[in-house]
């Protein structure tokens, strides 16, 4: 099926070369980082994780969200998702690819990455995270490829993939729960030491991921002959709405505990992120953008009439996505490090090379996504109108 | 106080042995043979179950001494001076009371206490968060309680930096063997007897394992004019145990359960230390 990615119109190739150019720039920036060291980034002794790890965390959520298409179809026989489960699975593959790359570019000694496997350490959450992510990647590659291949031939997929599909449904929440445990189990970082961290992660994943899927589905409908289906998109809209409300509710819970209890350590990260502290306010505009986008998007999404208008739905989905990207890809990580262990404030802002590397990784992910979606869409275009029971 | 079964058995065992007198000597010999075999066949080496340090702030008579202590450590361990706080590497350094013990300060404290420079270093915790999170066992706890780093295994993921509640760890954001923009090396005078580190790994205080193995006390202790005391927490006759048993001491963030092994005598003027112990 790979050959499908090699035939395309002018628009397709322009897009591919555009992505390749960004990847190239990111790669050059990475070579610079490789020789100079991570000192080239905005990271410091006090804020030792930043944009890279934030993107990793956010993208694990995007990867997990594929399950929101797979689960209703296979467990609730929700037919409308039949044609597009593949979009969820392929999005998961591209997201996990980005996760791995973000971990890689964040490492001080990337050539030693195999040490995690050579010296397996079960007491480290990172060990489990590597494990669940690799299995999840494998599951999605196998299931996505086999099911799409059978669809193309017009036959039902082999029986042995069914158990793998059910396993992948159960597996999706695990990847984001384990990723939350990276943070939630650390003593002394107040912003992270929260029992609802994993729940927050899942809520934001299941709103942000489907929001992205809505946008992708609308793009596919606009530029190809494959229609993901109006009903399917509307259902995704409902999923986004409920989980976004849950996500904001969970954030409110954190806020209440920190401020009603009056414990200074728990309040400080909130002060830093939303008001600035000791003259450091670099994240304040971003964090308020996130809050405002969250509130406005929920306000739009709760009205079914507004949601039914696909352009409005697209705008609201973009708002949800950006809001969550800021909250998780940025604020969550930095909030854990500021104030530092000495209750001092060290600011953080990514540098230009760091930003270019980040864009390069995103472009790689989008390239993988483009190729996979191109294949999926070409198969769907060929088999238009033929419904195959998976 | 809680005591698990193993600790209970250990104490019960020790009491019996003390009662039996002669057997005690025998057990001691066997134990030390075992310990030595575990570390290195080295008779000079100082031995302990859990090394610990007491920092007596009242005994620092001048900032000079504190500077000497810090410089001694950084000089002999080839700790680079990168020249900016962002990429800074430090093994031992000072903070004021409010930053060393966040949440403990109050605005009516004496000026002296508020501004006194407290020495901070890795606590070689009994239950270290850094060891728990490391995905490669590059940071690990030795039999003598020292929390060590394997520079050749560390992947530079910095999970241990996120996990350590004491900010004890530094990452080599720059190549410590390199030079600054003006061509000055980050390590001013290299001590050839101690390894330099590579770029992209995490490092911290080692309780001077290389000196302990030669029968020497840590460099900072030696330079401190008696303000830093080093010893085995498990030995009731050690100097540290005598201070802990007779003086009011505190640790940083004990509520987090890592069981730090660096104790502070906060000082002031009227604290009691039995003079002949020190
Ligand atoms: S002080 Fe930090 S680095 Fe040192 S042992 Fe404790 S947790 Fe680990
Ligand atoms: S930076 Fe090195 S020592 Fe620290 S957790 Fe990662 S591998 Fe372990
Ligand atoms: S014990 Fe040794 S390594 Fe640690 S601070 Fe003192 S001199 Fe430095």
mmCIF file with all atom_site columns, N, CA and C in Angstrom, chain B residues 194-217:
data_model
loop_
_atom_site.group_PDB
_atom_site.id
_atom_site.type_symbol
_atom_site.label_atom_id
_atom_site.label_alt_id
_atom_site.label_comp_id
_atom_site.label_asym_id
_atom_site.label_entity_id
_atom_site.label_seq_id
_atom_site.pdbx_PDB_ins_code
_atom_site.Cartn_x
_atom_site.Cartn_y
_atom_site.Cartn_z
_atom_site.occupancy
_atom_site.B_iso_or_equiv
_atom_site.pdbx_formal_charge
_atom_site.auth_seq_id
_atom_site.auth_comp_id
_atom_site.auth_asym_id
_atom_site.auth_atom_id
_atom_site.pdbx_PDB_model_num
ATOM 1  N N  . UNK B 1 194 ? 41.498 13.090 39.674 1.00 0.00 ? 194 UNK B N  1
ATOM 2  C CA . UNK B 1 194 ? 40.054 12.862 39.710 1.00 0.00 ? 194 UNK B CA 1
ATOM 3  C C  . UNK B 1 194 ? 39.495 13.043 38.300 1.00 0.00 ? 194 UNK B C  1
ATOM 4  N N  . UNK B 1 195 ? 38.583 12.141 37.875 1.00 0.00 ? 195 UNK B N  1
ATOM 5  C CA . UNK B 1 195 ? 38.092 12.242 36.495 1.00 0.00 ? 195 UNK B CA 1
ATOM 6  C C  . UNK B 1 195 ? 37.260 13.499 36.247 1.00 0.00 ? 195 UNK B C  1
ATOM 7  N N  . UNK B 1 196 ? 37.374 14.047 35.043 1.00 0.00 ? 196 UNK B N  1
ATOM 8  C CA . UNK B 1 196 ? 36.443 15.096 34.630 1.00 0.00 ? 196 UNK B CA 1
ATOM 9  C C  . UNK B 1 196 ? 35.246 14.388 34.016 1.00 0.00 ? 196 UNK B C  1
ATOM 10 N N  . UNK B 1 197 ? 34.124 15.121 33.882 1.00 0.00 ? 197 UNK B N  1
ATOM 11 C CA . UNK B 1 197 ? 32.924 14.492 33.321 1.00 0.00 ? 197 UNK B CA 1
ATOM 12 C C  . UNK B 1 197 ? 32.741 14.895 31.868 1.00 0.00 ? 197 UNK B C  1
ATOM 13 N N  . UNK B 1 198 ? 31.827 14.185 31.213 1.00 0.00 ? 198 UNK B N  1
ATOM 14 C CA . UNK B 1 198 ? 31.533 14.506 29.822 1.00 0.00 ? 198 UNK B CA 1
ATOM 15 C C  . UNK B 1 198 ? 30.269 15.367 29.767 1.00 0.00 ? 198 UNK B C  1
ATOM 16 N N  . UNK B 1 199 ? 29.993 15.874 28.594 1.00 0.00 ? 199 UNK B N  1
ATOM 17 C CA . UNK B 1 199 ? 28.793 16.676 28.392 1.00 0.00 ? 199 UNK B CA 1
ATOM 18 C C  . UNK B 1 199 ? 27.547 15.787 28.534 1.00 0.00 ? 199 UNK B C  1
ATOM 19 N N  . UNK B 1 200 ? 26.443 16.388 28.972 1.00 0.00 ? 200 UNK B N  1
ATOM 20 C CA . UNK B 1 200 ? 25.161 15.678 28.918 1.00 0.00 ? 200 UNK B CA 1
ATOM 21 C C  . UNK B 1 200 ? 24.897 14.658 29.999 1.00 0.00 ? 200 UNK B C  1
ATOM 22 N N  . UNK B 1 201 ? 25.660 14.695 31.097 1.00 0.00 ? 201 UNK B N  1
ATOM 23 C CA . UNK B 1 201 ? 25.347 13.791 32.206 1.00 0.00 ? 201 UNK B CA 1
ATOM 24 C C  . UNK B 1 201 ? 25.110 14.614 33.475 1.00 0.00 ? 201 UNK B C  1
ATOM 25 N N  . UNK B 1 202 ? 24.499 13.954 34.458 1.00 0.00 ? 202 UNK B N  1
ATOM 26 C CA . UNK B 1 202 ? 24.173 14.630 35.709 1.00 0.00 ? 202 UNK B CA 1
ATOM 27 C C  . UNK B 1 202 ? 25.234 14.298 36.754 1.00 0.00 ? 202 UNK B C  1
ATOM 28 N N  . UNK B 1 203 ? 25.566 15.260 37.604 1.00 0.00 ? 203 UNK B N  1
ATOM 29 C CA . UNK B 1 203 ? 26.544 14.996 38.657 1.00 0.00 ? 203 UNK B CA 1
ATOM 30 C C  . UNK B 1 203 ? 26.154 15.683 39.956 1.00 0.00 ? 203 UNK B C  1
ATOM 31 N N  . UNK B 1 204 ? 26.812 15.297 41.019 1.00 0.00 ? 204 UNK B N  1
ATOM 32 C CA . UNK B 1 204 ? 26.538 15.859 42.353 1.00 0.00 ? 204 UNK B CA 1
ATOM 33 C C  . UNK B 1 204 ? 27.608 15.401 43.331 1.00 0.00 ? 204 UNK B C  1
ATOM 34 N N  . UNK B 1 205 ? 27.473 15.851 44.564 1.00 0.00 ? 205 UNK B N  1
ATOM 35 C CA . UNK B 1 205 ? 28.391 15.455 45.639 1.00 0.00 ? 205 UNK B CA 1
ATOM 36 C C  . UNK B 1 205 ? 28.417 13.936 45.794 1.00 0.00 ? 205 UNK B C  1
ATOM 37 N N  . UNK B 1 206 ? 29.605 13.389 46.030 1.00 0.00 ? 206 UNK B N  1
ATOM 38 C CA . UNK B 1 206 ? 29.742 11.932 46.162 1.00 0.00 ? 206 UNK B CA 1
ATOM 39 C C  . UNK B 1 206 ? 30.121 11.518 47.577 1.00 0.00 ? 206 UNK B C  1
ATOM 40 N N  . UNK B 1 207 ? 30.041 12.444 48.522 1.00 0.00 ? 207 UNK B N  1
ATOM 41 C CA . UNK B 1 207 ? 30.548 12.226 49.884 1.00 0.00 ? 207 UNK B CA 1
ATOM 42 C C  . UNK B 1 207 ? 32.022 11.813 49.819 1.00 0.00 ? 207 UNK B C  1
ATOM 43 N N  . UNK B 1 208 ? 32.690 12.225 48.762 1.00 0.00 ? 208 UNK B N  1
ATOM 44 C CA . UNK B 1 208 ? 34.127 11.967 48.621 1.00 0.00 ? 208 UNK B CA 1
ATOM 45 C C  . UNK B 1 208 ? 34.493 10.494 48.700 1.00 0.00 ? 208 UNK B C  1
ATOM 46 N N  . UNK B 1 209 ? 33.803 9.653  47.960 1.00 0.00 ? 209 UNK B N  1
ATOM 47 C CA . UNK B 1 209 ? 34.128 8.218  47.994 1.00 0.00 ? 209 UNK B CA 1
ATOM 48 C C  . UNK B 1 209 ? 35.603 7.968  47.750 1.00 0.00 ? 209 UNK B C  1
ATOM 49 N N  . UNK B 1 210 ? 36.187 8.740  46.855 1.00 0.00 ? 210 UNK B N  1
ATOM 50 C CA . UNK B 1 210 ? 37.588 8.472  46.506 1.00 0.00 ? 210 UNK B CA 1
ATOM 51 C C  . UNK B 1 210 ? 38.499 8.716  47.700 1.00 0.00 ? 210 UNK B C  1
ATOM 52 N N  . UNK B 1 211 ? 38.110 9.614  48.596 1.00 0.00 ? 211 UNK B N  1
ATOM 53 C CA . UNK B 1 211 ? 38.916 9.881  49.794 1.00 0.00 ? 211 UNK B CA 1
ATOM 54 C C  . UNK B 1 211 ? 38.618 8.850  50.883 1.00 0.00 ? 211 UNK B C  1
ATOM 55 N N  . UNK B 1 212 ? 37.336 8.515  51.024 1.00 0.00 ? 212 UNK B N  1
ATOM 56 C CA . UNK B 1 212 ? 36.965 7.530  52.039 1.00 0.00 ? 212 UNK B CA 1
ATOM 57 C C  . UNK B 1 212 ? 37.713 6.230  51.793 1.00 0.00 ? 212 UNK B C  1
ATOM 58 N N  . UNK B 1 213 ? 37.845 5.892  50.516 1.00 0.00 ? 213 UNK B N  1
ATOM 59 C CA . UNK B 1 213 ? 38.535 4.653  50.192 1.00 0.00 ? 213 UNK B CA 1
ATOM 60 C C  . UNK B 1 213 ? 40.006 4.688  50.586 1.00 0.00 ? 213 UNK B C  1
ATOM 61 N N  . UNK B 1 214 ? 40.548 5.901  50.705 1.00 0.00 ? 214 UNK B N  1
ATOM 62 C CA . UNK B 1 214 ? 41.950 6.011  51.141 1.00 0.00 ? 214 UNK B CA 1
ATOM 63 C C  . UNK B 1 214 ? 42.054 6.258  52.642 1.00 0.00 ? 214 UNK B C  1
ATOM 64 N N  . UNK B 1 215 ? 40.910 6.173  53.324 1.00 0.00 ? 215 UNK B N  1
ATOM 65 C CA . UNK B 1 215 ? 40.933 6.398  54.758 1.00 0.00 ? 215 UNK B CA 1
ATOM 66 C C  . UNK B 1 215 ? 40.867 7.855  55.152 1.00 0.00 ? 215 UNK B C  1
ATOM 67 N N  . UNK B 1 216 ? 40.521 8.725  54.196 1.00 0.00 ? 216 UNK B N  1
ATOM 68 C CA . UNK B 1 216 ? 40.448 10.161 54.491 1.00 0.00 ? 216 UNK B CA 1
ATOM 69 C C  . UNK B 1 216 ? 39.004 10.619 54.648 1.00 0.00 ? 216 UNK B C  1
ATOM 70 N N  . UNK B 1 217 ? 38.808 11.672 55.417 1.00 0.00 ? 217 UNK B N  1
ATOM 71 C CA . UNK B 1 217 ? 37.477 12.269 55.544 1.00 0.00 ? 217 UNK B CA 1
ATOM 72 C C  . UNK B 1 217 ? 37.218 13.128 54.305 1.00 0.00 ? 217 UNK B C  1
#
